Tab-separated table of C-alpha atoms in Angstrom:
chain	number	residue	atom	x	y	z
A	150	MET	CA	44.795	-32.503	-12.203
A	151	ARG	CA	45.482	-35.477	-9.832
A	152	VAL	CA	47.523	-38.455	-11.005
A	153	PHE	CA	48.280	-41.449	-8.761
A	154	ALA	CA	51.156	-43.941	-9.248
A	155	THR	CA	51.180	-47.099	-7.322
A	156	GLY	CA	53.906	-49.573	-6.268
A	157	ALA	CA	54.413	-52.710	-4.112
A	158	ALA	CA	55.911	-53.201	-0.696
A	159	GLY	CA	59.620	-52.172	-0.440
A	160	LEU	CA	61.247	-49.151	-2.023
A	161	GLY	CA	59.697	-46.503	-4.138
A	162	LEU	CA	60.031	-43.168	-5.914
A	163	LEU	CA	57.451	-40.640	-4.965
A	164	VAL	CA	57.024	-38.074	-7.780
A	165	THR	CA	55.406	-34.687	-7.356
A	166	ALA	CA	55.094	-31.621	-9.601
A	167	ALA	CA	54.314	-28.404	-7.794
A	168	ALA	CA	52.772	-30.445	-4.940
A	169	PRO	CA	52.195	-28.639	-1.642
A	170	SER	CA	53.457	-31.596	0.449
A	171	ALA	CA	55.515	-34.387	-0.869
A	172	MET	CA	54.634	-36.689	2.123
A	173	ALA	CA	50.973	-35.971	1.970
A	174	GLY	CA	48.869	-39.209	1.996
A	175	GLN	CA	51.751	-41.503	2.892
A	176	GLN	CA	50.381	-44.277	4.950
A	177	GLY	CA	53.429	-46.615	5.048
A	178	ASP	CA	51.822	-48.951	2.638
A	179	SER	CA	54.523	-48.362	-0.105
A	180	GLN	CA	52.051	-46.816	-2.536
A	181	LEU	CA	53.440	-44.055	-4.781
A	182	ARG	CA	50.966	-41.108	-4.621
A	183	VAL	CA	51.478	-38.316	-7.123
A	184	THR	CA	49.831	-34.953	-7.109
A	185	VAL	CA	50.351	-32.659	-10.175
A	186	THR	CA	49.328	-29.083	-10.225
A	187	SER	CA	49.352	-27.927	-13.905
A	188	PRO	CA	50.917	-24.640	-14.857
A	189	THR	CA	48.450	-21.806	-15.084
A	190	ILE	CA	47.659	-20.279	-18.515
A	191	GLY	CA	48.933	-16.709	-18.863
A	192	SER	CA	46.757	-13.898	-20.331
A	193	PRO	CA	48.728	-11.600	-22.623
A	194	ALA	CA	47.276	-8.227	-23.677
A	195	SER	CA	44.200	-8.510	-25.886
A	196	ARG	CA	45.795	-6.532	-28.811
A	197	ALA	CA	48.906	-8.747	-28.577
A	198	ARG	CA	46.793	-11.719	-28.932
A	199	ALA	CA	44.732	-10.324	-31.743
A	200	LEU	CA	47.800	-9.430	-33.714
A	201	ALA	CA	49.856	-12.548	-33.095
A	202	SER	CA	51.051	-13.825	-36.508
A	203	PRO	CA	51.583	-17.485	-37.418
A	204	ALA	CA	55.365	-16.839	-37.193
A	205	ALA	CA	55.299	-15.393	-33.637
A	206	ALA	CA	56.635	-17.750	-30.960
A	207	ALA	CA	55.090	-17.707	-27.439
A	208	THR	CA	57.433	-16.500	-24.737
A	209	CYS	CA	58.326	-18.820	-21.837
A	210	THR	CA	57.635	-18.173	-18.112
A	211	ILE	CA	58.220	-20.811	-15.357
A	212	ASN	CA	55.080	-22.386	-14.016
A	213	LYS	CA	52.965	-20.978	-16.803
A	214	ILE	CA	51.650	-21.988	-20.215
A	215	THR	CA	51.859	-18.969	-22.506
A	216	LEU	CA	50.095	-19.005	-25.858
A	217	ASN	CA	49.417	-17.295	-29.150
A	218	ARG	CA	47.330	-18.555	-32.022
A	219	PHE	CA	50.052	-20.881	-33.322
A	220	SER	CA	52.545	-21.366	-30.521
A	221	GLU	CA	52.751	-22.589	-26.980
A	222	CYS	CA	55.483	-22.626	-24.340
A	223	GLU	CA	54.822	-24.794	-21.229
A	224	TRP	CA	57.385	-24.623	-18.536
A	225	VAL	CA	56.956	-26.964	-15.618
A	226	ARG	CA	58.852	-27.896	-12.401
A	227	VAL	CA	59.085	-31.544	-11.276
A	228	HIS	CA	60.067	-32.671	-7.856
A	229	VAL	CA	61.013	-36.398	-7.189
A	230	ASP	CA	61.176	-37.717	-3.673
A	231	VAL	CA	63.178	-40.956	-3.251
A	232	ILE	CA	61.249	-42.843	-0.503
A	233	GLN	CA	62.482	-45.952	1.212
A	234	VAL	CA	60.005	-47.980	3.353
A	235	VAL	CA	61.691	-48.788	6.730
A	236	ASN	CA	59.761	-50.902	9.181
A	237	GLY	CA	56.603	-50.145	7.377
A	238	ARG	CA	57.135	-46.380	7.384
A	239	PRO	CA	58.277	-44.112	4.499
A	240	VAL	CA	61.643	-42.427	4.942
A	241	LEU	CA	62.865	-39.672	2.592
A	242	LYS	CA	66.276	-40.619	1.310
A	243	GLY	CA	66.828	-38.037	-1.292
A	244	THR	CA	65.244	-35.613	-3.912
A	245	ALA	CA	65.674	-34.464	-7.420
A	246	ASP	CA	64.283	-31.153	-8.699
A	247	PHE	CA	64.252	-30.226	-12.370
A	248	SER	CA	62.203	-28.333	-14.999
A	249	VAL	CA	60.924	-29.148	-18.463
A	250	LYS	CA	60.409	-26.541	-21.099
A	251	HIS	CA	58.083	-27.314	-24.125
A	252	GLN	CA	58.052	-25.089	-27.206
A	253	MET	CA	55.173	-26.200	-29.574
A	254	THR	CA	54.877	-24.496	-32.937
A	255	LEU	CA	51.766	-25.285	-35.022
A	256	LYS	CA	51.574	-24.662	-38.810
A	257	THR	CA	48.940	-22.559	-40.683
A	258	ASN	CA	49.619	-24.593	-43.920
A	259	SER	CA	50.079	-28.174	-42.640
A	260	ALA	CA	48.639	-30.514	-40.087
A	261	ASN	CA	52.094	-31.981	-39.327
A	262	TRP	CA	54.189	-30.040	-36.859
A	263	SER	CA	56.819	-30.374	-34.270
A	264	GLU	CA	57.648	-29.604	-30.619
A	265	LYS	CA	60.872	-29.242	-28.792
A	266	PHE	CA	61.499	-29.787	-25.184
A	267	THR	CA	64.354	-29.625	-22.752
A	268	VAL	CA	64.883	-31.329	-19.405
A	269	SER	CA	67.174	-29.398	-17.163
A	270	LYS	CA	69.959	-30.815	-15.015
A	271	ALA	CA	68.375	-31.744	-11.740
A	272	THR	CA	69.317	-30.277	-8.304
A	273	ILE	CA	70.085	-33.478	-6.372
A	274	THR	CA	70.110	-34.400	-2.617
A	275	GLY	CA	70.977	-37.736	-1.046
A	276	GLN	CA	69.862	-40.745	-3.003
A	277	GLY	CA	68.177	-38.574	-5.561
A	278	LYS	CA	71.212	-39.224	-7.772
A	279	GLY	CA	70.824	-41.866	-10.349
A	280	VAL	CA	67.145	-41.473	-11.074
A	281	HIS	CA	66.314	-42.224	-14.718
A	282	VAL	CA	63.302	-40.941	-16.778
A	283	ASN	CA	61.413	-42.151	-19.833
A	284	ILE	CA	59.091	-39.612	-21.576
A	285	GLY	CA	56.050	-40.420	-23.653
A	286	ALA	CA	53.515	-38.272	-25.473
A	287	LYS	CA	49.991	-38.935	-26.723
A	288	SER	CA	47.637	-36.821	-28.689
A	289	GLY	CA	43.917	-37.021	-29.852
A	290	GLY	CA	41.667	-35.755	-32.472
A	291	GLY	CA	43.194	-37.818	-35.127
A	292	THR	CA	46.810	-36.690	-34.474
A	293	ARG	CA	49.652	-39.147	-33.926
A	294	ALA	CA	52.494	-38.011	-31.577
A	295	THR	CA	55.877	-39.602	-31.707
A	296	VAL	CA	58.696	-38.857	-29.120
A	297	SER	CA	62.348	-38.531	-29.856
A	298	PHE	CA	64.244	-38.698	-26.559
A	299	PRO	CA	67.271	-40.603	-24.917
A	300	GLN	CA	64.999	-42.751	-22.949
A	301	GLY	CA	66.396	-43.916	-19.641
A	302	HIS	CA	68.114	-40.452	-19.362
A	303	THR	CA	69.760	-39.804	-15.891
A	304	LEU	CA	68.371	-36.586	-14.278
A	305	ASP	CA	71.941	-35.863	-13.133
A	306	SER	CA	72.395	-34.001	-16.473
A	307	ALA	CA	70.389	-32.009	-18.956
A	308	ALA	CA	68.789	-33.421	-22.085
A	309	SER	CA	66.608	-32.453	-24.922
A	310	GLY	CA	64.058	-34.131	-27.149
A	311	SER	CA	61.238	-33.480	-29.503
A	312	VAL	CA	57.710	-34.539	-30.459
A	313	GLY	CA	56.587	-35.067	-34.011
A	314	TYR	CA	52.966	-34.693	-34.891
A	315	LYS	CA	51.161	-36.055	-37.954
A	316	THR	CA	47.523	-35.665	-38.932
A	317	THR	CA	45.512	-36.654	-41.924
A	318	ILE	CA	42.243	-34.683	-42.610
A	319	ALA	CA	39.781	-35.086	-45.409
A	320	PRO	CA	38.696	-31.891	-47.328
A	321	LYS	CA	35.979	-29.788	-45.595
A	322	LYS	CA	36.662	-31.464	-42.228
A	323	ILE	CA	37.280	-29.953	-38.867
A	324	LEU	CA	38.768	-32.309	-36.307
A	325	ALA	CA	37.872	-32.474	-32.624
A	326	LYS	CA	39.912	-30.273	-30.253
A	327	ALA	CA	42.773	-32.279	-28.753
A	328	LYS	CA	45.765	-31.847	-26.470
A	329	THR	CA	48.968	-33.707	-25.833
A	330	THR	CA	49.368	-35.728	-22.625
A	331	TYR	CA	52.965	-36.091	-21.459
A	332	THR	CA	53.819	-39.058	-19.351
A	333	TYR	CA	56.970	-39.496	-17.340
A	334	THR	CA	58.179	-42.816	-15.815
A	335	PHE	CA	60.940	-42.627	-13.232
A	336	THR	CA	63.183	-45.506	-12.317
A	337	LYS	CA	66.111	-46.146	-9.940
A	338	ALA	CA	67.907	-49.404	-9.256
A	339	GLY	CA	66.282	-51.055	-6.231
A	340	TYR	CA	63.228	-48.852	-6.265
A	341	ARG	CA	59.770	-49.284	-7.643
A	342	PRO	CA	59.026	-46.854	-10.531
A	343	GLY	CA	56.977	-43.721	-10.247
A	344	LYS	CA	54.849	-41.978	-12.891
A	345	VAL	CA	53.407	-38.599	-13.431
A	346	SER	CA	51.618	-36.870	-16.334
A	347	TYR	CA	50.374	-33.433	-17.438
A	348	ALA	CA	48.826	-31.926	-20.505
A	349	SER	CA	49.504	-29.205	-23.132
A	350	ALA	CA	47.052	-26.518	-24.133
A	351	VAL	CA	44.219	-27.473	-26.488
A	352	TYR	CA	44.804	-27.384	-30.232
A	353	ARG	CA	42.575	-28.161	-33.227
A	354	CYS	CA	43.327	-29.102	-36.789
A	355	ASP	CA	41.183	-28.597	-39.919
A	356	ASN	CA	41.100	-28.845	-43.730
A	357	TYR	CA	37.962	-26.696	-43.921
A	358	TYR	CA	38.936	-24.884	-47.110
A	359	GLY	CA	40.449	-27.925	-48.641
A	360	SER	CA	39.327	-29.739	-51.823
A	361	THR	CA	40.148	-32.923	-53.673
A	362	ARG	CA	42.826	-30.857	-55.544
A	363	THR	CA	44.025	-28.570	-52.743
A	364	ASN	CA	45.108	-29.588	-49.227
A	365	ARG	CA	44.672	-26.566	-46.891
A	366	SER	CA	45.226	-28.400	-43.646
A	367	GLY	CA	46.501	-26.441	-40.669
A	368	CYS	CA	46.264	-26.274	-36.853
A	369	ALA	CA	45.688	-23.550	-34.342
A	370	ILE	CA	45.114	-22.939	-30.583
A	371	PRO	CA	41.384	-22.166	-30.712
A	372	GLU	CA	41.014	-20.375	-27.404
A	373	VAL	CA	43.474	-17.602	-28.410
A	374	PRO	CA	41.650	-14.698	-30.165
A	375	THR	CA	42.997	-13.504	-33.501
A	376	GLY	CA	42.164	-10.228	-35.213
A	377	VAL	CA	40.824	-9.148	-38.576
A	378	SER	CA	41.475	-5.656	-39.792
A	379	MET	CA	38.870	-3.338	-41.329
A	380	VAL	CA	41.554	-0.541	-41.689
A	381	GLY	CA	41.415	0.759	-45.301
A	382	LEU	CA	37.653	0.033	-45.738
A	383	ALA	CA	36.738	3.591	-45.243
A	384	ARG	CA	33.044	3.560	-44.345
A	385	ILE	CA	33.063	0.197	-42.545
A	386	ASP	CA	36.124	1.227	-40.521
A	387	GLU	CA	34.424	4.582	-39.731
A	388	GLY	CA	31.202	2.929	-38.530
A	389	ILE	CA	33.039	0.590	-36.186
A	390	ARG	CA	35.076	3.421	-34.740
A	391	ASN	CA	32.011	5.629	-34.224
A	392	LEU	CA	30.248	2.836	-32.364
A	393	ARG	CA	33.249	2.302	-30.026
A	394	ALA	CA	33.331	6.137	-29.422
A	395	ARG	CA	29.728	5.716	-28.137
A	396	GLY	CA	30.721	2.916	-25.838
A	397	GLY	CA	30.405	-0.240	-28.027
A	398	HIS	CA	33.158	-2.481	-26.887
A	399	TYR	CA	32.526	-5.902	-28.367
A	400	GLY	CA	35.307	-6.938	-30.586
A	401	ASP	CA	37.566	-4.033	-29.534
A	402	PRO	CA	41.086	-5.392	-29.072
A	403	ASP	CA	41.930	-2.466	-26.676
A	404	GLY	CA	40.125	-3.970	-23.637
A	405	GLY	CA	36.780	-5.052	-25.148
A	406	LYS	CA	35.110	-8.482	-25.141
A	407	PRO	CA	35.896	-10.732	-28.092
A	408	LEU	CA	33.341	-11.829	-30.736
A	409	HIS	CA	32.795	-15.407	-31.545
A	410	TRP	CA	32.672	-16.712	-35.142
A	411	MET	CA	29.648	-18.654	-36.186
A	412	ILE	CA	29.349	-21.250	-38.995
A	413	ASN	CA	25.581	-21.317	-39.584
A	414	LYS	CA	24.241	-19.789	-42.795
A	415	THR	CA	20.617	-19.984	-41.661
A	416	LYS	CA	21.370	-18.135	-38.414
A	417	GLU	CA	23.655	-15.650	-40.338
A	418	THR	CA	20.738	-14.644	-42.631
A	419	GLN	CA	18.458	-14.230	-39.655
A	420	HIS	CA	21.073	-11.944	-38.018
A	421	ARG	CA	21.344	-9.793	-41.120
A	422	THR	CA	17.753	-9.578	-41.665
A	423	ALA	CA	17.027	-8.493	-38.040
A	424	VAL	CA	19.069	-5.318	-38.324
A	425	CYS	CA	19.370	-4.468	-42.129
A	426	PRO	CA	16.469	-2.812	-43.926
A	427	ARG	CA	15.669	-4.084	-47.391
A	428	THR	CA	16.477	-0.737	-48.949
A	429	ALA	CA	18.840	2.040	-48.156
A	430	PRO	CA	17.671	5.505	-47.090
A	431	ALA	CA	17.202	8.078	-49.955
A	432	ASP	CA	20.305	10.034	-49.015
A	433	MET	CA	22.367	6.878	-49.004
A	434	GLN	CA	21.103	5.746	-52.325
A	435	ARG	CA	22.084	9.204	-53.787
A	436	ALA	CA	25.574	8.647	-52.490
A	437	GLY	CA	25.794	5.118	-53.960
A	438	ARG	CA	25.941	3.506	-50.565
A	439	THR	CA	23.242	0.897	-50.986
A	440	SER	CA	24.781	-2.020	-49.192
A	441	CYS	CA	24.133	-2.584	-45.437
A	442	ASP	CA	27.094	-3.562	-43.316
A	443	GLU	CA	26.195	-4.749	-39.892
A	444	TYR	CA	28.433	-4.794	-36.829
A	445	PRO	CA	28.958	-7.106	-35.047
A	446	PHE	CA	29.081	-9.182	-38.165
A	447	ALA	CA	25.998	-11.349	-38.959
A	448	SER	CA	28.366	-14.262	-39.007
A	449	ALA	CA	29.254	-13.706	-35.335
A	450	TYR	CA	27.218	-15.283	-32.429
A	451	GLU	CA	26.930	-11.683	-31.200
A	452	GLY	CA	25.323	-10.603	-34.465
A	453	GLY	CA	21.823	-9.392	-35.293
A	454	THR	CA	19.935	-8.245	-32.263
A	455	THR	CA	21.855	-10.514	-29.814
A	456	LEU	CA	23.473	-7.556	-28.171
A	457	PRO	CA	21.833	-4.425	-26.846
A	458	ALA	CA	21.294	-1.476	-29.318
A	459	GLY	CA	24.220	0.470	-27.749
A	460	GLN	CA	26.553	-2.343	-28.611
A	461	ARG	CA	25.756	-2.656	-32.366
A	462	THR	CA	25.353	-0.562	-35.441
A	463	ILE	CA	24.780	-0.671	-39.178
A	464	THR	CA	26.618	1.409	-41.859
A	465	TRP	CA	25.570	1.916	-45.414
A	466	VAL	CA	28.446	1.422	-47.770
A	467	LYS	CA	29.117	0.874	-51.472
A	468	VAL	CA	28.647	-2.664	-52.725
A	469	GLN	CA	32.270	-2.966	-53.711
A	470	GLU	CA	33.466	-2.123	-50.217
A	471	ASN	CA	31.225	-4.835	-48.706
A	472	LYS	CA	32.592	-7.323	-51.236
A	473	SER	CA	36.136	-6.260	-50.231
A	474	GLN	CA	35.274	-6.903	-46.590
A	475	GLY	CA	33.967	-10.320	-47.502
A	476	GLY	CA	37.099	-11.296	-49.259
A	477	ARG	CA	39.304	-9.967	-46.488
A	478	ILE	CA	37.389	-11.967	-43.868
A	479	THR	CA	37.641	-15.152	-45.919
A	480	ALA	CA	41.413	-14.795	-46.319
A	481	TRP	CA	41.848	-14.065	-42.565
A	482	ARG	CA	39.809	-17.037	-41.624
A	483	GLY	CA	41.708	-19.356	-43.921
A	484	GLN	CA	45.111	-18.126	-42.655
A	485	MET	CA	44.186	-18.128	-38.938
A	486	HIS	CA	42.088	-21.164	-39.146
A	487	VAL	CA	38.982	-19.542	-37.542
A	488	MET	CA	36.161	-21.985	-36.887
A	489	ASP	CA	32.921	-22.143	-35.111
A	490	HIS	CA	32.762	-20.443	-31.681
A	491	ASP	CA	36.515	-19.211	-32.063
A	492	PRO	CA	37.007	-15.855	-30.368
A	493	PHE	CA	38.235	-12.841	-32.410
A	494	TYR	CA	38.720	-9.049	-32.449
A	495	VAL	CA	38.116	-6.478	-35.153
A	496	ILE	CA	40.792	-3.917	-35.710
A	497	ALA	CA	39.546	-0.562	-36.747
């Protein structure tokens, strides 16, 4: 991501975050040019992602964004060069280096949530002393972000702040994916200001299961897979484990590819019809196992005959076991706010 801040002739602050060259692009024209390299997104183990609970907080690593389904930690370094234009040429007069750590925690039962952030004490050289910062935050997707921070804070010391998020969602609605853009404005007496910005991970809020009587709003980080357990559903669990023993890896939290949820009843019916016969075999009927359970689920984009035969299976189970599975999946989707195209694993 590239962000450019400009100024007029005279003095200026050149602000860079993880930039390879603070002086790159300086032409002596007093413009403030800012290059931002956003932190990389870490990839925790698939089982850890699948089992992350709403209460789990993402751990923090410098220069990375670490995530689980309901939490983000973003930890960035920022470098400020204080540049004075002398005889038409930029001269480096000082620097300030600091880091900002964001801890965002979403809620499974509310579309209003909060974020805390800390600005470290800067390492100062030369005229880097006395640089002040204002911090702003803006969200999208119908969410309003409000920053609480001692604006005008001097980088010579540490400080902390917070962002409050408020979202209103009508029942049955899923809001567009959104992210927070953080904007920093740096000032110093006698110098033109500099600006820089970067963004959070993507989040999404919904009230999909809500009604006029019940508000079931909540928000999640949709790119992070969650996991639904089939453990305890004897025949369904057995069928999935047998498929994995034969090499079927889709939906396996131990190194397999995730499945993706689908909200499309017509396509779901097509998936189920494509793999499930109308009647159970005679031996299954005698055992009372007359309900066809397909894996991957018909309600996954990988359902039906989408995958090769070696990556799918059907299992004949008792009607009550299939109903129990349906209730379990509905409860899991509501708690984890699993919507169309969201990745997930199946624990068996």
